Short mmCIF file of C-alpha atoms in Angstrom, two decimals:
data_model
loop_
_atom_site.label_atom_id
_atom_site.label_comp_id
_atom_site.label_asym_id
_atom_site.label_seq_id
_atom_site.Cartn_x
_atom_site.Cartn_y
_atom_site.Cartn_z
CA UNK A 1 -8.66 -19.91 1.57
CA UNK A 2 -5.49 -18.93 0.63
CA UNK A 3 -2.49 -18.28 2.77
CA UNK A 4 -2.18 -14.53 2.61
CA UNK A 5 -6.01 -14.32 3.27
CA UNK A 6 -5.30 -16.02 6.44
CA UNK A 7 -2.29 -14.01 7.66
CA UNK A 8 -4.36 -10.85 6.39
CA UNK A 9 -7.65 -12.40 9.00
CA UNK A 10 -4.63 -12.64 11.72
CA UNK A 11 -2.94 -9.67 11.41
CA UNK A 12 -6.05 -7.38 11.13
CA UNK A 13 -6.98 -6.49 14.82
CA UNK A 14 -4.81 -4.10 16.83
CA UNK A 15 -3.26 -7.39 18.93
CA UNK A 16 -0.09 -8.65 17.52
CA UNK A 17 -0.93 -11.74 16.79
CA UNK A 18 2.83 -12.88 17.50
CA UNK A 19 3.38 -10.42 20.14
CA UNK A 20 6.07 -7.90 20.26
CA UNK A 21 8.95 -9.53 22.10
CA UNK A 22 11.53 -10.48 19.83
CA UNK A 23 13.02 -13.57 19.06
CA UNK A 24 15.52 -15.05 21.48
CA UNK A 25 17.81 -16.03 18.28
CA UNK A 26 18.38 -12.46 17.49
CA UNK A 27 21.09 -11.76 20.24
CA UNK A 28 22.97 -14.29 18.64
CA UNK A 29 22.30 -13.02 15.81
CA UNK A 30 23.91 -9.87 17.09
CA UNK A 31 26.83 -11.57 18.74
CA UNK A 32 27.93 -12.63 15.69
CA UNK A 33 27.75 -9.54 13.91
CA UNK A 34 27.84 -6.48 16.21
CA UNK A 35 26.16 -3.46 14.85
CA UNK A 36 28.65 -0.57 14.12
CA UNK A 37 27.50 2.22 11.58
CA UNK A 38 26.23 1.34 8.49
CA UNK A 39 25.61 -2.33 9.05
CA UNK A 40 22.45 -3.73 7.83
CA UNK A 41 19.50 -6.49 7.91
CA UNK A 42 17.05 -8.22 6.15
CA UNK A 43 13.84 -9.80 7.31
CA UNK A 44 12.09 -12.29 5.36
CA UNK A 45 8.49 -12.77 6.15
CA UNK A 46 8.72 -9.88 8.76
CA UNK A 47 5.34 -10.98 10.43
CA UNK A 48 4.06 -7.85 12.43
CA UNK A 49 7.48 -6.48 12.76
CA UNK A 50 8.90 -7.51 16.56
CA UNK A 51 11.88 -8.75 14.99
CA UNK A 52 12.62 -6.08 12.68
CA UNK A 53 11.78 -3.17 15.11
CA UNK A 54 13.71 -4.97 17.63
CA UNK A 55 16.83 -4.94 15.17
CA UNK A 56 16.39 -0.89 14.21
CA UNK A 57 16.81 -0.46 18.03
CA UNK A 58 19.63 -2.36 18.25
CA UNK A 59 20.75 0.14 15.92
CA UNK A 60 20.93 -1.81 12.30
CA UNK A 61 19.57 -0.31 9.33
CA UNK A 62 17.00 -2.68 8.50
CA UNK A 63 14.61 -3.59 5.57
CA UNK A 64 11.41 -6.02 6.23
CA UNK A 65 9.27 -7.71 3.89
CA UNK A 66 5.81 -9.51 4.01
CA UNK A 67 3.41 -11.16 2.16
CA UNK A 68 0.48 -9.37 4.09
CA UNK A 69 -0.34 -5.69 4.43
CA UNK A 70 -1.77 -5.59 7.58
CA UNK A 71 1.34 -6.98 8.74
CA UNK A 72 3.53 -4.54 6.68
CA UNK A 73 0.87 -1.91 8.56
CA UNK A 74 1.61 -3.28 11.92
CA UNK A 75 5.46 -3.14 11.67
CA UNK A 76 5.61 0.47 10.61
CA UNK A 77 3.19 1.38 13.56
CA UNK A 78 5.29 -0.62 15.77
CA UNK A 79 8.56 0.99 14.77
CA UNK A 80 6.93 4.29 15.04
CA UNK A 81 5.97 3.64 18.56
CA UNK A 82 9.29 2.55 19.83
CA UNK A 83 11.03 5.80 17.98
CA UNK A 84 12.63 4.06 14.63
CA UNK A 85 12.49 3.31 11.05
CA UNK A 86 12.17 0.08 9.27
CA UNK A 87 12.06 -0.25 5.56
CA UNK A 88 9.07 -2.72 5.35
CA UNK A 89 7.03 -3.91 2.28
CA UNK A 90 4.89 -6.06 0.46
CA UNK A 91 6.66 -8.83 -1.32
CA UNK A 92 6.65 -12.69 -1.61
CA UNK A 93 9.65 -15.31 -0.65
CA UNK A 94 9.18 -16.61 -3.89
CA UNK A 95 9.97 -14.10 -6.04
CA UNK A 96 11.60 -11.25 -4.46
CA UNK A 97 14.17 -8.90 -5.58
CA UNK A 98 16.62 -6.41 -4.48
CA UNK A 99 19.87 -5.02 -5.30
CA UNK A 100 20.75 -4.73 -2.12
CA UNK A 101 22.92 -6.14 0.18
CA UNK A 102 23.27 -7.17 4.09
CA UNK A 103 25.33 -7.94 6.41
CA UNK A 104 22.37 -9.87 8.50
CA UNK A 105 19.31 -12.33 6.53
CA UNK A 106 17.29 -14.08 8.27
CA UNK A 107 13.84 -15.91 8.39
CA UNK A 108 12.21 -17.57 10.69
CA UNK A 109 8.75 -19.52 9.91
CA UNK A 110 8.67 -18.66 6.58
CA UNK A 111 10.84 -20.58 4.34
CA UNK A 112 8.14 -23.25 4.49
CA UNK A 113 6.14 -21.19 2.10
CA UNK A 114 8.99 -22.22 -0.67
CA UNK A 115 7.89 -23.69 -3.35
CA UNK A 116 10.27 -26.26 -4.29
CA UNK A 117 10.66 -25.08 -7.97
CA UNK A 118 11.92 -22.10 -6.62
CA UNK A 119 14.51 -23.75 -4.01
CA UNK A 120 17.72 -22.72 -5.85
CA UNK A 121 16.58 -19.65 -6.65
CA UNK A 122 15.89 -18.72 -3.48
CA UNK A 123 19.15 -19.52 -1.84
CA UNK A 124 21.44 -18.07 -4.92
CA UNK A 125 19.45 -14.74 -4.23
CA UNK A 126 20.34 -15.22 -0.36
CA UNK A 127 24.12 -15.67 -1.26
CA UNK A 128 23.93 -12.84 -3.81
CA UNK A 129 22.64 -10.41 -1.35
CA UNK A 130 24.71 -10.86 1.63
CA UNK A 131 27.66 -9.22 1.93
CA UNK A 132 31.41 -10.95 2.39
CA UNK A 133 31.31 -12.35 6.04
CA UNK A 134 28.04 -11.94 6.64
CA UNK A 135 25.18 -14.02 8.28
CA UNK A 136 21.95 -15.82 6.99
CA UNK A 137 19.59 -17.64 9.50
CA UNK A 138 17.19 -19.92 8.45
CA UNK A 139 14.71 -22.30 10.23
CA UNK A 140 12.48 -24.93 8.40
CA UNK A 141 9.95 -27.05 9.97
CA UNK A 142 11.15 -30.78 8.95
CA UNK A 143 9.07 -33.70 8.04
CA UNK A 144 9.46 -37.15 10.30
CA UNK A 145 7.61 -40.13 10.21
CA UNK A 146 6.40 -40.36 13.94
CA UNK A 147 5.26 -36.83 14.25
CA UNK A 148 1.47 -36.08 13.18
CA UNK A 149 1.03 -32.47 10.86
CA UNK A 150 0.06 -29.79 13.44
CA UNK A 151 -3.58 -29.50 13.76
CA UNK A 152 -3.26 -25.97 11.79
CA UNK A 153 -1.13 -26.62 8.66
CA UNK A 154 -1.29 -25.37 5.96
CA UNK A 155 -1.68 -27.39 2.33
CA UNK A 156 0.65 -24.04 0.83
CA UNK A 157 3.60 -25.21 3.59
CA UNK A 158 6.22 -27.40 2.80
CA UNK A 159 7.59 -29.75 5.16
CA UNK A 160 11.63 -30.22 4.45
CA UNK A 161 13.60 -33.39 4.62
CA UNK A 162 15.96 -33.38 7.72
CA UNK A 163 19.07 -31.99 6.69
CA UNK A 164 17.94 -30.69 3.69
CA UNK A 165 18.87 -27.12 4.24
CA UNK A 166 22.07 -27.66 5.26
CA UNK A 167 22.91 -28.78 1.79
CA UNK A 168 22.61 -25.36 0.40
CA UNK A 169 25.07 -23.90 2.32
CA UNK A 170 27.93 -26.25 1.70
CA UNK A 171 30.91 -23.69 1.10
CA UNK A 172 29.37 -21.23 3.89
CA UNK A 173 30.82 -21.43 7.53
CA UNK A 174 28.37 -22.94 9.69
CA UNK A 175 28.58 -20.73 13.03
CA UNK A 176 25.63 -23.14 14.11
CA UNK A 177 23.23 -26.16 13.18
CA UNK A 178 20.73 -28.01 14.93
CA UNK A 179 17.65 -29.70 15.03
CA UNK A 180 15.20 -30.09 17.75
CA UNK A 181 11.87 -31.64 18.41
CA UNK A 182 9.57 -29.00 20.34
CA UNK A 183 6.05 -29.03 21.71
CA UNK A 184 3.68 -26.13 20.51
CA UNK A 185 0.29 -25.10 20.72
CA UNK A 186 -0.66 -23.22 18.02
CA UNK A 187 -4.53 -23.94 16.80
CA UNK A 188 -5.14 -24.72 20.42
CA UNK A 189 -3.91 -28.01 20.22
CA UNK A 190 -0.85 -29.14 21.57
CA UNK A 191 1.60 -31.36 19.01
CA UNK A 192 4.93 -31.31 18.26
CA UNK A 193 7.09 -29.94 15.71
CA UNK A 194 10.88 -30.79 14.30
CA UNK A 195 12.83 -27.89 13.35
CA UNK A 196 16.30 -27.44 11.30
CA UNK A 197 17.90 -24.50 12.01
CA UNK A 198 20.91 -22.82 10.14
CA UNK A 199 23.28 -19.97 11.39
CA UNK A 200 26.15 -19.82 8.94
CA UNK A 201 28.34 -17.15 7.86
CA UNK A 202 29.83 -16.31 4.33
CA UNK A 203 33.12 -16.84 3.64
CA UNK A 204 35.08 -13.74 1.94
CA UNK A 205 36.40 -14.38 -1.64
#
């Protein structure tokens, strides 16, 4: 079964599968970049749409993508029901396109889903398509040796190397990076996961 097949099973019911309280990373997000008019986002691997809905009311012009339709379906209903518009569609993280750019990017539990032919790629487009002094936020999950695979991983996700992602953003300026080791319990089964995390900012020419 294929990994869009199971985010299209999850997403299906009326329950966000997520739920609809956005991420806690998004205020910092915000900090960093205060909305004024015009400013604008982009969500990779939008999910259901807390996030991006989240950011419209904050005021941002914002664009979503997914790979699933139900969760491109979910994110419009959810924006309509909180009173605001989100450009969301169907599209893939590994071959996207737009000639657009943003003064926000981020994804969060997505980049995984990279394949790693498509690595560079992936990051030119992200420095392509944010604007001078804007912000990209990434998170991968990040392979070590005394941590087990979660009990629901997926053969289609890629673990990184620790560190890894850093790498690509060499001549950014990194407003934050970390990683942590966090207990989860998605599948029902508690395990732990290691996480690299990226806020960085690009430099004006």
């Amino acid at each position: 079964m294929s990994i869009r097949t199971n985010y299209e099973k999850w997403y299906e019911g009326e329950d966000y599968y997520w739920g609809t309280e956005p991420g806690s990373f998004l205020d910092e997000l915000i900090k960093l970049c205060p909305c004024t008019p015009g400013k604008s986002v982009l969500d990779i691997g939008c999910g259901e749409g807390k996030d991006a809905v989240y950011m419209a009311e904050q005021g941002y012009s914002v664009t979503a993508f997914d790979l699933t339709e139900n969760g491109i379906r979910k994110t419009v209903k959810l924006a309509v029901s909180r009173g605001v518009e989100v450009d969301a569609y169907v599209d893939d993280i590994n071959d996207f396109a737009t000639d657009k750019q943003f003064d926000i990017v981020y994804s969060t539990g997505t980049v995984q889903y990279l394949f790693d032919e498509n690595k560079k790629d992936f990051f030119r487009k992200l420095e392509d398509i944010t604007k001078p002094d804007g912000i990209v936020y990434i998170n991968v999950f990040v392979e070590k040796s005394f941590l087990e695979l979660p009990p629901d991983w997926d053969i289609e996700e890629k673990m990184w190397k620790s560190g890894e992602l850093f790498t690509y953003f060499a001549d950014w300026k990194f407003e934050r990076i970390d990683e942590v080791i966090f207990e989860d319990n998605s599948g029902g089964i508690p395990h732990f996961h290691c996480m690299d995390t990226i806020i960085c900012r690009k430099v004006k020419a």
